[in-house]
Every structure is written in C-alpha cells, then in structure tokens.
Coordinates of C-alpha atoms in Angstrom, one line a residue:
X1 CA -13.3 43.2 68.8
X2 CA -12.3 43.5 72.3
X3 CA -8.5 42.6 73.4
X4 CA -9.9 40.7 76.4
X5 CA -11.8 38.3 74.0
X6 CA -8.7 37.6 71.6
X7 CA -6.6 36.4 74.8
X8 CA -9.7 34.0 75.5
X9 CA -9.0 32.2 71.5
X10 CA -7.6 29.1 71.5
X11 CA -4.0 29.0 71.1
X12 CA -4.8 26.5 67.9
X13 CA -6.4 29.5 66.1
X14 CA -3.6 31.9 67.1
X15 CA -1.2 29.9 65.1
X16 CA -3.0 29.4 62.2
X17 CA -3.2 33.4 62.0
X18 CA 0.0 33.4 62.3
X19 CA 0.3 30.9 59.2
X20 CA -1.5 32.7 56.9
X21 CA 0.4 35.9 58.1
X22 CA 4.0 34.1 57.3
X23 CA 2.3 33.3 53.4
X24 CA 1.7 36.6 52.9
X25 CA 3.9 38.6 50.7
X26 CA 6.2 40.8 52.9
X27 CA 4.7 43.9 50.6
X28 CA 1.4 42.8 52.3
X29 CA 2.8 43.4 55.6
X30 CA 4.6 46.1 54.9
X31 CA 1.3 48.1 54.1
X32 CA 0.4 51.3 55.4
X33 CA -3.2 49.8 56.0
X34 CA -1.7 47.3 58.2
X35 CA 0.3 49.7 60.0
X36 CA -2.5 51.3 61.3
X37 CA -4.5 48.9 62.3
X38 CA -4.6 48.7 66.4
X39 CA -3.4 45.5 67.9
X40 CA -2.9 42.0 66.6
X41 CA -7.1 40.9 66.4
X42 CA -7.6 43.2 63.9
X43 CA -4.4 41.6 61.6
X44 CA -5.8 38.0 62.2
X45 CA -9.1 39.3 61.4
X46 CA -7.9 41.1 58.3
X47 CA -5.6 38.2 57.2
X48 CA -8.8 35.4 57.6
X49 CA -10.8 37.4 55.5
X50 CA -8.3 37.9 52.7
X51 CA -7.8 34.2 52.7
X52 CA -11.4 33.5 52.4
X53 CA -11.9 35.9 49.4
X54 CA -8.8 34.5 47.8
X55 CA -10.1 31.1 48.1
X56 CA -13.5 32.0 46.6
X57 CA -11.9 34.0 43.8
X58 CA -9.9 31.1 43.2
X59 CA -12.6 28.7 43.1
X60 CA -14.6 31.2 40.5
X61 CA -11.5 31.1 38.1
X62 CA -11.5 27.5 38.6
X63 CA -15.2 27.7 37.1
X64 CA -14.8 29.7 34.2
X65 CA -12.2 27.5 32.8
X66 CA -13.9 24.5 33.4
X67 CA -16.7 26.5 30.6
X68 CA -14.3 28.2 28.3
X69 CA -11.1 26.8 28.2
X70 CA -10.3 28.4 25.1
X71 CA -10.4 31.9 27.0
X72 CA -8.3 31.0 29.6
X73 CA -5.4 32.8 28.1
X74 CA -7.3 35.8 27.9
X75 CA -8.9 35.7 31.7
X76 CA -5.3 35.7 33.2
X77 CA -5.3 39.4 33.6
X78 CA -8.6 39.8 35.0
X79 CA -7.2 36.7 37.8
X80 CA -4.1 38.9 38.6
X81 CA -6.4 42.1 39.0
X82 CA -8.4 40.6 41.5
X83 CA -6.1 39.2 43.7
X84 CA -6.0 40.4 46.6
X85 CA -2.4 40.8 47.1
X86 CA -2.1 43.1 44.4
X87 CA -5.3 45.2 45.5
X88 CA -3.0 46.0 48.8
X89 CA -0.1 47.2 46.7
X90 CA 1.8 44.5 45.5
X91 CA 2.7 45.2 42.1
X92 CA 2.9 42.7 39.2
X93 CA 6.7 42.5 39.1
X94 CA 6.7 41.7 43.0
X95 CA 4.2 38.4 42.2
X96 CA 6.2 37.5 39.1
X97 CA 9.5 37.0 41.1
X98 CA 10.5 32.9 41.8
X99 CA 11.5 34.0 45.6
X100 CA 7.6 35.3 46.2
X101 CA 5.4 32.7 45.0
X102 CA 3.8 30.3 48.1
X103 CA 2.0 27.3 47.2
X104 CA -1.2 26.8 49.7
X105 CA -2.9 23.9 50.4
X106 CA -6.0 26.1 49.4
X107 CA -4.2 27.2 46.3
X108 CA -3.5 23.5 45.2
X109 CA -6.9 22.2 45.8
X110 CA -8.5 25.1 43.3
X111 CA -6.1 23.7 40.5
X112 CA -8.1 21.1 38.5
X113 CA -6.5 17.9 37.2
X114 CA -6.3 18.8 33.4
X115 CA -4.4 22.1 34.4
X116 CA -0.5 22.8 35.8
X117 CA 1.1 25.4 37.4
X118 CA 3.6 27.4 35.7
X119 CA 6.0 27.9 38.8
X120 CA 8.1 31.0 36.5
X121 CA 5.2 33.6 35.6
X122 CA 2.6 31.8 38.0
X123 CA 0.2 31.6 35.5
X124 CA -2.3 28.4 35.6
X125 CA -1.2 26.8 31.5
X126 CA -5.0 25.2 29.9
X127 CA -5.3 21.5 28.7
X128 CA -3.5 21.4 24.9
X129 CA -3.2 19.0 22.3
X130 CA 1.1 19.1 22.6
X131 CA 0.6 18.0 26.3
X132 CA -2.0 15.1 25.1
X133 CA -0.1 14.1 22.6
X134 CA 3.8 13.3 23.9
X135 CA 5.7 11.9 21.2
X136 CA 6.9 13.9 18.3
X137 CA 5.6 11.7 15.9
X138 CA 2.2 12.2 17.4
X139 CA 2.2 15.9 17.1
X140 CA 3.5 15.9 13.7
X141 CA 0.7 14.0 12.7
X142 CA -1.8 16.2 14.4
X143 CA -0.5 19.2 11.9
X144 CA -1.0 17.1 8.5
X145 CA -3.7 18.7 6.2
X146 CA -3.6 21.1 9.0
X147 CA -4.2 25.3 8.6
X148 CA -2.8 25.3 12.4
X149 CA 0.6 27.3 12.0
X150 CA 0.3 26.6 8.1
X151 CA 3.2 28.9 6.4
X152 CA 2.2 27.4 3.2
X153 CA -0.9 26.0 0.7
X154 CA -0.9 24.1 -2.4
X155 CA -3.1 23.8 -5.2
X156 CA -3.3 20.6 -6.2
X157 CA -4.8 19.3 -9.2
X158 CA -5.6 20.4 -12.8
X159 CA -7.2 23.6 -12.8
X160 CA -11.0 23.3 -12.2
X161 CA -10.4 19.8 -10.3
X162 CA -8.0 21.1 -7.9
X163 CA -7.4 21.3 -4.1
X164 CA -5.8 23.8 -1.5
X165 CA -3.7 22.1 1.1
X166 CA -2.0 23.3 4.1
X167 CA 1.3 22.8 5.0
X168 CA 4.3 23.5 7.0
X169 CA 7.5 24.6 5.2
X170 CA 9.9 23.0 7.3
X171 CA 8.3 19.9 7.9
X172 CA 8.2 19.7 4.0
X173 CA 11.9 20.5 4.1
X174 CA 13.3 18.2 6.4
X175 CA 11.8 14.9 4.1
X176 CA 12.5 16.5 0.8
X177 CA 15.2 17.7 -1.0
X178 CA 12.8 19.4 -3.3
X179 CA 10.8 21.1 -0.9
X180 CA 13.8 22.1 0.3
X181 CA 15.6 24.1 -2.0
X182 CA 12.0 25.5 -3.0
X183 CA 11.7 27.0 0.5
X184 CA 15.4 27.5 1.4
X185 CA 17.2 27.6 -1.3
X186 CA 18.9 30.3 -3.4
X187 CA 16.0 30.6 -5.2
X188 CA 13.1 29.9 -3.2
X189 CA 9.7 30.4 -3.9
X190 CA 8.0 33.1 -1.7
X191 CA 4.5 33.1 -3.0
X192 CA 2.1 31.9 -0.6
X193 CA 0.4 29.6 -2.7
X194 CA 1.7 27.0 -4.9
X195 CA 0.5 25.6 -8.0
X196 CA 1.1 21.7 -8.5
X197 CA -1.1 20.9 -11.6
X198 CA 0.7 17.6 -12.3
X199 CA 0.3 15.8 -9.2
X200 CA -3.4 14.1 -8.1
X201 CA -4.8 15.6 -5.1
X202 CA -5.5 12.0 -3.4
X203 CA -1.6 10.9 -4.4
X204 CA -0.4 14.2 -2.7
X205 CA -1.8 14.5 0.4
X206 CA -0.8 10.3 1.1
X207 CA 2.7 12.4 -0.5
X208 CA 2.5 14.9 3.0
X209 CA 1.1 12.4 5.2
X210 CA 4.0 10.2 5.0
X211 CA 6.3 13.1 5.4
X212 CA 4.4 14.2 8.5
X213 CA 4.1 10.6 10.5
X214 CA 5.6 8.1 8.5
X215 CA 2.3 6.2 7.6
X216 CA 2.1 4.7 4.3
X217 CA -1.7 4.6 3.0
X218 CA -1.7 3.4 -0.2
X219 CA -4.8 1.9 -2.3
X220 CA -4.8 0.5 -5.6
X221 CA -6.5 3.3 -7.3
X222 CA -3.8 5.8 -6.5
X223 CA -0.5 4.3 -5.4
X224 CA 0.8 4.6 -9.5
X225 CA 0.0 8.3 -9.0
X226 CA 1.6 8.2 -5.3
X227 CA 4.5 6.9 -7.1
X228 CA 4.9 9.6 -9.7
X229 CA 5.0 12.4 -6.7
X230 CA 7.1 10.7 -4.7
X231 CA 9.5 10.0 -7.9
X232 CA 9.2 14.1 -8.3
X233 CA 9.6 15.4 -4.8
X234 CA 12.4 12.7 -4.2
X235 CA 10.9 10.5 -1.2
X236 CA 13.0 7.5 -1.6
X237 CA 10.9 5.4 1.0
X238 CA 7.5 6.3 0.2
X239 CA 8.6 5.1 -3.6
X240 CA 9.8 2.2 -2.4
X241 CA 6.6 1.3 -0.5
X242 CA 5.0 1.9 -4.1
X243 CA 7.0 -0.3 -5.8
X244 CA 5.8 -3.1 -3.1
X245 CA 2.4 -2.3 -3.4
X246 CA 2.5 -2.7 -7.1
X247 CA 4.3 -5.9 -7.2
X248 CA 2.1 -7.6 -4.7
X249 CA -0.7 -7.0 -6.1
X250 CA 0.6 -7.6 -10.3
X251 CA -0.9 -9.6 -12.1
X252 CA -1.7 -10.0 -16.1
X253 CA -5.1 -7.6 -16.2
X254 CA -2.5 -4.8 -14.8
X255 CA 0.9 -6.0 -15.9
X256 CA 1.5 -4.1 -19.2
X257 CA 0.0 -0.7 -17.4
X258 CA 2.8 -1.6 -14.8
X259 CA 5.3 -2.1 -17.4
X260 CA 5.0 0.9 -19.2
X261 CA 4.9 2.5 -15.9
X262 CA 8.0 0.9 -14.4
X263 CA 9.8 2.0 -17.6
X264 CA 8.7 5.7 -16.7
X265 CA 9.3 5.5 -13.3
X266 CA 12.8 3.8 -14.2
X267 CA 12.5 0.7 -12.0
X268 CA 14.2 -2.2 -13.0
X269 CA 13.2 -4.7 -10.1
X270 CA 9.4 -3.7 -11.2
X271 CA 10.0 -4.2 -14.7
X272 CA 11.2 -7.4 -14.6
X273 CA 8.6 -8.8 -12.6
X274 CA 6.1 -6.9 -15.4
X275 CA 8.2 -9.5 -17.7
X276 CA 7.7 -12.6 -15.8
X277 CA 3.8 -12.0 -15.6
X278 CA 3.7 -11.0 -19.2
X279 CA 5.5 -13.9 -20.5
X280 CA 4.1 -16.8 -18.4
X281 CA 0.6 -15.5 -18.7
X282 CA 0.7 -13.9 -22.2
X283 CA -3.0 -14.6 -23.4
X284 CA -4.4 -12.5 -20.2
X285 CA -1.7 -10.1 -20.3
X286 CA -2.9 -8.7 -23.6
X287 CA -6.5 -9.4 -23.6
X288 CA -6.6 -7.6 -20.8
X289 CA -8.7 -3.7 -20.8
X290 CA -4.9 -2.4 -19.0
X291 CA -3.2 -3.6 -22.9
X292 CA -5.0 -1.1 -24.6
X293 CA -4.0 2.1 -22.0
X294 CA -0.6 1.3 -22.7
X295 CA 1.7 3.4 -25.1
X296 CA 3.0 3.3 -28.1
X297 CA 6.7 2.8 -26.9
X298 CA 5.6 -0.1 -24.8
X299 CA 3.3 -1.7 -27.7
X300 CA 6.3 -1.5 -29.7
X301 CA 8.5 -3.4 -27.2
X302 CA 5.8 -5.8 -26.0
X303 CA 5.3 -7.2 -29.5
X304 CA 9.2 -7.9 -30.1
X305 CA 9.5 -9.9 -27.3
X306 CA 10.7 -13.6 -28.1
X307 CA 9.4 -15.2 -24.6
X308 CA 5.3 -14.0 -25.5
X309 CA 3.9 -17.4 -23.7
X310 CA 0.9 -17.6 -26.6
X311 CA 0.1 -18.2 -30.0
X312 CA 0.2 -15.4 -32.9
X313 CA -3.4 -15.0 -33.7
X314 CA -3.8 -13.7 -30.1
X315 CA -1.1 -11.6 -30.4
X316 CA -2.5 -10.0 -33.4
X317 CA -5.6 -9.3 -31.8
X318 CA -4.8 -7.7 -29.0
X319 CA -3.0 -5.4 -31.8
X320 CA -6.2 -4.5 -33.5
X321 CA -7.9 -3.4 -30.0
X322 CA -4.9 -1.7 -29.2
X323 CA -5.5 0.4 -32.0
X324 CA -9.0 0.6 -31.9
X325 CA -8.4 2.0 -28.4
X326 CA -5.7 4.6 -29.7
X327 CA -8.0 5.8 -32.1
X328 CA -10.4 6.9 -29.7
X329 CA -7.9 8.3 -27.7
X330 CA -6.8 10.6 -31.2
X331 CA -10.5 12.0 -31.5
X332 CA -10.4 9.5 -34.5
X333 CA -13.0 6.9 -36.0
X334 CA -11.9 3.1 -35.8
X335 CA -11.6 3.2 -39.9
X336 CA -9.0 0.9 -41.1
X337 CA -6.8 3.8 -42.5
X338 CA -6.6 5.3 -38.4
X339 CA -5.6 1.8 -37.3
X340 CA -3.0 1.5 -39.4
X341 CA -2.0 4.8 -38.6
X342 CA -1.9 4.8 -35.4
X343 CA 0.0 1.8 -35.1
X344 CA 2.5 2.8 -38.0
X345 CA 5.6 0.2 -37.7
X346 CA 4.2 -1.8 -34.5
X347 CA 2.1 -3.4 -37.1
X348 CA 5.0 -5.0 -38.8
X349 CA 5.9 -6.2 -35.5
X350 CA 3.4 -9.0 -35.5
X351 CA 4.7 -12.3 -36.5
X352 CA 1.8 -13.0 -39.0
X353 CA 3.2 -16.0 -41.2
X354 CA 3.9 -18.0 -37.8
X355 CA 0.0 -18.7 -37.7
X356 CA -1.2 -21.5 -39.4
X357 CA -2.9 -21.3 -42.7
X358 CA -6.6 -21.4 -41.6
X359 CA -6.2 -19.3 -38.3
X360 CA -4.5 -16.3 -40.8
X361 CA -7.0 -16.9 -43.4
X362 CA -10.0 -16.5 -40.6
X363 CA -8.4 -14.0 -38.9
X364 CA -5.7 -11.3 -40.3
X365 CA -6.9 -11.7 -44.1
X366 CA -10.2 -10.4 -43.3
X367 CA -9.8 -7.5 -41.2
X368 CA -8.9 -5.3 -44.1
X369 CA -5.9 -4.1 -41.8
X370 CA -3.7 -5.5 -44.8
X371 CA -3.4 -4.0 -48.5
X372 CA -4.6 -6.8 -51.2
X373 CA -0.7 -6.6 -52.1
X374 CA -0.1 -7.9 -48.4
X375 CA -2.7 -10.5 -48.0
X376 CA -1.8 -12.1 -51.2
X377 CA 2.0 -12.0 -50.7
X378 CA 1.4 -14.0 -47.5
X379 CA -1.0 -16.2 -49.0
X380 CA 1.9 -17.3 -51.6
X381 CA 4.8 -17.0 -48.7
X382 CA 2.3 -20.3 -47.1
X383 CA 1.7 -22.2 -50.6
X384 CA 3.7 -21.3 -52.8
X385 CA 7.3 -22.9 -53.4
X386 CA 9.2 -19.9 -53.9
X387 CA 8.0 -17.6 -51.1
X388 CA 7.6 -13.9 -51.8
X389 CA 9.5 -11.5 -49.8
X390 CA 7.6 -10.4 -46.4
X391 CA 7.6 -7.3 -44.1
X392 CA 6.6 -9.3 -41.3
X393 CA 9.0 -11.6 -39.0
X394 CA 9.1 -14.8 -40.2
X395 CA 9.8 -16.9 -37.5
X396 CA 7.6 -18.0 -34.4
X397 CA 8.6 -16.5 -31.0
X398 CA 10.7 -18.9 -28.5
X399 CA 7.7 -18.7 -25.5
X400 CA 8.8 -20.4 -22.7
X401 CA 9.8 -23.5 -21.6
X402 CA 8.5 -25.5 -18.8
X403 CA 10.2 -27.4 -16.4
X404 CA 8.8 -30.2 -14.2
X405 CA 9.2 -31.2 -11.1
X406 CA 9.7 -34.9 -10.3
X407 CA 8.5 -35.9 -6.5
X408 CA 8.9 -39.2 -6.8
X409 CA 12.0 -41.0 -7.1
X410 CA 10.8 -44.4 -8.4
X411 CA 7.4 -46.0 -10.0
X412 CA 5.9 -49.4 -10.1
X413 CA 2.6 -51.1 -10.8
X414 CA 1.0 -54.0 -9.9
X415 CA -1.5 -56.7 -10.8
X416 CA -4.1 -54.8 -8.2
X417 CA -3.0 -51.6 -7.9
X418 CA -3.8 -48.5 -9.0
X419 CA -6.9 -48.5 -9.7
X420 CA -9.5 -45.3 -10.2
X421 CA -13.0 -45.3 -9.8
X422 CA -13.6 -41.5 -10.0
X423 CA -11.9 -40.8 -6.5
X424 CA -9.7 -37.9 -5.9
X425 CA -6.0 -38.0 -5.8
X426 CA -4.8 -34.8 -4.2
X427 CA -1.5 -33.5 -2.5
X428 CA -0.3 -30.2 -1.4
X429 CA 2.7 -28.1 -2.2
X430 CA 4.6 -24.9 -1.3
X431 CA 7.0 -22.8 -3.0
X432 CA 10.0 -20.4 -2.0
X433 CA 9.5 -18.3 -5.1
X434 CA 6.6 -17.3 -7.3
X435 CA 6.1 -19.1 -9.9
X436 CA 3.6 -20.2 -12.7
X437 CA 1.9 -23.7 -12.4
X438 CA 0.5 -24.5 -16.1
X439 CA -0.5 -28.0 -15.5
X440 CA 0.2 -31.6 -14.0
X441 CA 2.0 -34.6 -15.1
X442 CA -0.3 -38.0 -14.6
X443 CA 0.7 -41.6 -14.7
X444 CA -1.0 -43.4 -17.2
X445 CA -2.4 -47.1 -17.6
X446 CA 0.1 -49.6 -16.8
X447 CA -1.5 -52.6 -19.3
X448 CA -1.6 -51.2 -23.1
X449 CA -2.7 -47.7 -24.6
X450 CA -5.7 -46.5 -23.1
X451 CA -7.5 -42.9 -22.8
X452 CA -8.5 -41.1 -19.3
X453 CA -11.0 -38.4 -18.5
X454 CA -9.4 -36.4 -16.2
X455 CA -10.9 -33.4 -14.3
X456 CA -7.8 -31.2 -12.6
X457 CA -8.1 -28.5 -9.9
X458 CA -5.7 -26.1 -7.8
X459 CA -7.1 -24.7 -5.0
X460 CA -5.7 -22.0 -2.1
X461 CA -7.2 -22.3 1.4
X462 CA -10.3 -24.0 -0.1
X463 CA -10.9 -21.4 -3.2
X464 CA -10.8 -22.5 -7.1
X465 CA -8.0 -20.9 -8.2
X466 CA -8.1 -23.3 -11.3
X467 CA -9.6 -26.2 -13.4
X468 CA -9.7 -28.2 -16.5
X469 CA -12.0 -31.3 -17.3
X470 CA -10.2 -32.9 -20.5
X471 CA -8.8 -36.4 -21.4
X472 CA -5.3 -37.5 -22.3
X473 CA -4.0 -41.0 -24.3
X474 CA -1.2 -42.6 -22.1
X475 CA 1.0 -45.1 -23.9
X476 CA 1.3 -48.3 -21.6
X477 CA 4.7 -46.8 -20.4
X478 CA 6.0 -45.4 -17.2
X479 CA 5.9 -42.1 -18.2
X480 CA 4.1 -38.8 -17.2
X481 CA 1.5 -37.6 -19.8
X482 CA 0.8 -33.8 -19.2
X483 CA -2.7 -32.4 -18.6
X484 CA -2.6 -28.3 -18.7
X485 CA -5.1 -25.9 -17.1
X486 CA -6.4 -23.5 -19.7
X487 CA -4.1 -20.7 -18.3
X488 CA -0.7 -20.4 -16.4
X489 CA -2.0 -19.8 -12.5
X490 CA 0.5 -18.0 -10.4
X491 CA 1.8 -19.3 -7.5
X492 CA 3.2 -17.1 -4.5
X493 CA 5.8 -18.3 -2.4
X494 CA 5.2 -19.4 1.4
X495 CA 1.6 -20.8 0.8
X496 CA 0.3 -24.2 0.7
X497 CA -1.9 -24.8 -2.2
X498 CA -3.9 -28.1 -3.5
X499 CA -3.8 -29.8 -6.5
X500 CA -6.5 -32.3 -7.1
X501 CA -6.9 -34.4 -9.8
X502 CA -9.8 -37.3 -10.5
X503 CA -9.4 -39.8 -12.9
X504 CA -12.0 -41.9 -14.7
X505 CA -10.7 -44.5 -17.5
X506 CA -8.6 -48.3 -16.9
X507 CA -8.6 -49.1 -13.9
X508 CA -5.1 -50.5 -13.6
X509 CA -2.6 -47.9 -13.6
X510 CA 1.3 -46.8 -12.5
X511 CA 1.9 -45.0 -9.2
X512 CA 4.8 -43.3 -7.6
X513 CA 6.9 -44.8 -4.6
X514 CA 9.2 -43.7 -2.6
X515 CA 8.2 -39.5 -2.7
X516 CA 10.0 -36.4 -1.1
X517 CA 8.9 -34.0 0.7
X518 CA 11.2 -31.1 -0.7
X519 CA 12.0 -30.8 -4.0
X520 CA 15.2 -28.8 -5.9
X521 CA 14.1 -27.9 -9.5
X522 CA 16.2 -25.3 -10.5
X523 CA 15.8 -22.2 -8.4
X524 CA 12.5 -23.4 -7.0
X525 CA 12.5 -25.3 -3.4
X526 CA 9.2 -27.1 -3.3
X527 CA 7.6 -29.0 -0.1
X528 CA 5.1 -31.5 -0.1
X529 CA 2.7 -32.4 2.4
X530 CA -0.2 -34.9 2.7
X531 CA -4.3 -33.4 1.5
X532 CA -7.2 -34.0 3.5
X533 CA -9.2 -34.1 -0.3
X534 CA -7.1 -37.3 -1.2
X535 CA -9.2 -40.4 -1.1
X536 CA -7.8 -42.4 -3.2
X537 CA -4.7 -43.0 -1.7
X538 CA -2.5 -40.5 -2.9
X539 CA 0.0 -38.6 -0.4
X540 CA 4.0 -37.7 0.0
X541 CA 5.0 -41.3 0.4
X542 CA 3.5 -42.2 -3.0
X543 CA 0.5 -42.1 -5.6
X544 CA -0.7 -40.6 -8.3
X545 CA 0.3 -36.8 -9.4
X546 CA 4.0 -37.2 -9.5
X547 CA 5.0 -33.9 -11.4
X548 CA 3.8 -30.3 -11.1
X549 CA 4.3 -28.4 -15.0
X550 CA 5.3 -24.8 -14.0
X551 CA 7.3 -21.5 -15.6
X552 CA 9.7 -19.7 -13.2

C-alpha cells in the first residue's frame, strides 16, 4: 500500500492501530519480521490481521467447548499452539507470566458465561460440579456411593447377597473412630477392598450417607439394622436418630422385638418404653407375630415380669407359639417333646395355678405340654385341701393399676335432668405424656339401680381408634361405674383426641358441674375442651363422662 494513501486514513483508525499495537506482547514487537517490514502501513496492516485471526480462533475454541466440554482440558494445548503470538516467537513461558497477560474487549466477549478465566496460567477453567455446588456439605454429598476419587470399596452383605460400595477414607475417618483407626491407625487395613458380612447393605449405605451429608433416611424396615452399624462403627448421632425412630413408631405388634433389641443395643431409655407398651397393652404385646422372633433370654424375662397387664391363660399361650415358632427355627417338628425343649425352664415361668379352674382345665391340661404327673398335681393343688407341691409360681402377677382422672369437681341431679335418649355425650382431651386410656367412668341413674347400654368410642382427628358396645349396672349412687374398651389404646402427648359415649337405659340420671379444663393426676397434665359430636349437652362446664380410666 502506498504511503500517500495511509496519510489520507482517518486519524480514528490510526489510533486504534496503535491500540492493538500497545496489547501486543513486547516479544511481538521485538520480531525480526517486524523489523523488516517498511514503514508504519505495513505494521497496522499486519497487527489488524493478527487481531482478526485471533478473534476467529478464539471464537472456534469458544465452539468446541460449547460441544465437548469434557475435552476442554485436553484442547488447551492445541489453543496455545495456535495463537498467534506464540507463532511469532513468543514462547510459552513469556504468555505464562502475570505481567504479560492483556484482557481485550474481544478476548472477553469469546468467554462464555459458564466458563472463567484463570488470570495465573491463562487458561479458560470448564463448568464443574465443585463450582455448581458451593457449600461443603453439598459437595460431600455429591461423593456418597460415589467411584469419583474412591480410595476404598466395601462388600457389604453376606456372601452371595452382598454389595460393593465406594468410599472415601478420610471422609469415613473424620465421622468414625472406627474407620479411623482402620485407615490410620497403627494397624490399618491396606487392602483395597473390605469385607463387612455383618452389616445389611441398605443399613450401610444410610450408615455412609449420614457420614457424608448429615441426612438421616431411615424406614421402618431397616432402621433396627441402621442401628446395629451405627452401634459398631461408633456414630453416636445416627444411633440416636434410631432410637427416635423406634420409639415413635413402638407399639405392642413390635414391642418385644424392640425389647430384646434395646437389651442388645444396650439402651435403657428404649427399654423402658419397650416396658411401658408391654405392660399396659400385654394381650397384643404377646399375640403379636414380633413375640415369637424374640429370644430365648428375652422370653425368659418377659414371662417373670409382675406388671404383665393380662390374664394367665394368654400368657401361656403366647408360650406355646413361642415355641412352636422356635422349633421351626431348630430345623425341628412342633412335637410336644421339641416344645418342651426348646423352652426348657421358661416353661416353669408360667404362672399356671393363677388361672381359674375351667380356663386350665380347657386350656394347659390338654395341650400335652405337661407330664400326667404335672397335670394331676395341679388338678389337686385347685381341689384338694392339702395342695401338692408345684414347680410353677403360685401367685397371680401384680398387672397394673389404673388411675382416674376426675374433671369434675362436684355432681348433682335433678327431677328433669339428665336424661338420655340415645344422644351422644362427647368431650375432648389432651395429654403432656403418653399414656394408655383403658376405658371411661359414667354416671349412672340417679333414682334406684338400673342397667345402661352403652356404646363408647375414642377417636383422633375423626378416625376410630377405639370402641366397645356393652352395658353396665349403676347403683342409684353418685358414683362413676367404669366401662372399658376391649384393649388399652395409647395415647400420645400434644393431641386432642375424642371420647364419645351414647347411652340408652333410665332416663333420669347424675351429671357433673362445675368441670376443669386441666387436670393434675399424677404425672399427667390433662386439658379439656368442648366436642363438636356432643349433642346431648355434655362439654367442659359439665355433663356426662366425668373420668377418663388410663395406665401411665
């Protein structure tokens, strides 16, 4: 290009040659190419054109990891090759240096959103899942059950039903005292793979997840087995969230499996509440399918206890598919030989001359569980006047007793009131501690002796929790008369449930006056509140239902 035409460029243009010349790396202008190149069009030409290629380049890069982000790491070589500066001798360690990297305004526009610039090595960084994820937590989480970076697998399982897990040593070591001193310790284990045969494969990886991002996930089907691993790899939380679990959800089909788990586990707090569901509702408790998958130990101990809540025959029942069970278990036929067997002293645990005549004579004395020696000798011990010497407990066991609580603090009658016509009397009632509601306490007729047909309900958030239809005989007097549901319901605390009851008998009755709205019976705060299902009158203030029968 002529020097004549360059003058005749607008001074606008001049300058933004000389901007692209003042980005330029001083290696660049130091070049023997520009050297000897005649005159200052020739630079400006040189330097536009480089700048154009550059841009394009740029915007090809821009492309290809857009398509394979996965390659970018491997493309960066390929981007420093083809830049131009370097194809005029700059050498790599000259674009690596902090004092030689420009940022363009052309250079920013190639960099897409999802990408940032890396201002020490000038390399363009890809998307990941760290910068996606900012918390630690979150990125922990992201590596559970994960073979990213895994230094570490587990077989979980009993051989043939087992399962290979990835881990991450120190993540393991950090929550575990265990898995510390197996990775870290003096004697550590440095086989890649580790056998855990004892330990579920659903219980341990809800084990690891917890340990990676503090989640609890725990179901009913495998939080006893969640339990044992977290009992063995010493995660005092995650134990404790276990325990929870189980207590929320006990009740008397799965209370003497929890109790003979609590005992392994060693957890008192558990136990205890095993006891309190056991006792109150003893019938359910042990003809429940969970009885019969307990042990031996906890047969044994189950059976002396004074506070069973039930009558013998029941208890001896539950015995005989307790062993019926364990036999089974043994590889061994349910013959009356096994049974006794199996159950070796337990069976001497049962309380057999506290059942009445006829229910022992139905029941035990036809089983064939007992020798003829046996069955006679107690036959004798209940008719005879010098009683043959037993091996079986004499006396009946204490059960429990209940307690009632009293909401009203007075009762009258009069010549018109109250009177029952098949209408429901119903109030509510809330708790600050679980207990056991077994029945109600009903005023009776207030004239002479007279007999009711009562039908008595408890209900929570509009569901039958309960019912009895039955009658009672009330005296003429002031007192309560109790009418029982078939079985103990538990209670919760901090919920309103309904108690219903309707009457149909004399119409003239007695009726409570002057009620509370909290109660103090015992350890047990109770609050009362008005029902919407009351149409007969009943309510805080006064009526009918003036004592709830309960075990705490």
């Amino acid at each position: 290009m002529p020097t004549a035409d360059c003058r005749l460029l607008h001074h606008g243009r001049i300058m933004r040659c000389l901007t692209y010349l003042l980005l330029l790396p001083e290696t660049l202008k130091k070049s023997k190419k520009v050297g000897k190149l005649p005159g200052r069009l020739p630079v400006c030409y040189e330097i536009l054109t480089l700048s154009l290629t550059s841009k394009k380049k740029k915007q090809q890069q821009q492309q290809k990891e857009e398509d394979e982000e996965k390659m970018a790491a491997e493309l960066y070589p390929a981007a420093n090759t083809n830049n131009p500066n370097l194809s005029n001798g700059t050498t790599v360690a000259d674009t690596e240096k902090p004092k030689e990297v420009h940022v363009s305004p052309a250079s920013s526009a190639a960099t897409t959103p999802t990408t940032q610039q890396n201002i020490n090595n000038n390399n363009v960084d890809p998307p990941s899942w760290q910068s996606s994820h900012p918390t630690l937590r979150e990125r922990n989480a992201l590596m559970f059950n994960n073979e990213l970076m895994a230094d570490v697998h587990f077989i979980v399982g009993p051989l043939g039903d087992s399962q290979k897990v990835p881990a991450h040593k120190y993540v393991l070591a950090v929550g575990s005292s265990v898995f510390c001193a197996m990775f870290y310790g003096d004697l550590a284990e440095e086989e890649s793979e580790i056998h855990i045969p004892d330990v579920e494969p659903a219980a341990f990886l809800i084990l690891l997840k917890y340990m990676y991002s503090d989640e609890v996930d725990l179901e009913a089907d495998t939080v006893l087995a969640t339990l044992y691993a977290a009992k063995k790899y010493i995660v005092p939380a995650l134990a404790k969230a276990c325990v929870t679990f189980l207590e929320t959800s006990l009740e008397a089909k799965n209370a003497c499996v929890l109790l003979s788990q609590s005992r392994l586990f060693e957890e008192p707090e558990l136990t205890q509440r095993c006891w309190e569901v056991i006792d109150a509702q003893a019938e359910l408790a042990l003809c429940s399918e969970g009885f019969c998958e307990i042990d031996l130990q906890t047969l044994e101990i189950i059976l002396r206890r004074e506070t069973l809540n039930t009558k013998e025959v029941v208890v001896f029942d539950a015995v005989m598919n307790w062993a019926t069970a364990e036999c089974k278990r043994q590889g061994l036929g349910p013959t009356t030989r096994n049974k006794r067997a199996v159950l070796g002293k337990a069976l001497f645990l049962v309380r057999i001359p506290s059942m009445s005549l006829e229910e022992f004579a139905d029941g035990a004395a036809q089983c064939d569980i007992l020798t003829l020696e046996e069955t006679h000798n107690v036959f004798l011990w209940y008719t005879a006047a010098k009683k043959p010497d037993l091996e079986f407990p004499l006396t009946a066991r204490q059960g429990l007793v209940p307690q009632r609580c009293h909401r009203f603090q007075s009762s009258a009658y009069r010549s018109n009131q109250w009177r029952y016509r098949g209408r429901c009397d119903s109030i509510q009632f809330a708790v600050d501690k679980r207990i056991f509601i077994a029945g109600l306490g009903l005023y009776g007729s207030s004239g002479s002796k007279a007999e009711y047909s009562v039908k008595i309900e408890l209900k929570r958030q509009g569901v039958i929790l309960a019912q009895n239809l039955t009658k009672f005989v009330s005296d003429g007097s002031s007192s309560t008369f109790p009418v029982r549901f078939e079985h103990p319901v538990q209670v919760e605390q901090d919920a309103f449930y309904t108690v219903s009851a309707v009457l149909d008998g004399n119409e003239l009755s007695y009726f409570g006056q002057e009620g509370m709205t909290e109660v103090q019976c015992g350890k047990v705060t109770f609050q009362f509140q008005c029902s919407s299902d009351s149409t007969n009158g009943t309510g805080v203030q006064g009526g009918q239902i003036p004592e709830l029968v309960f075990y705490a």
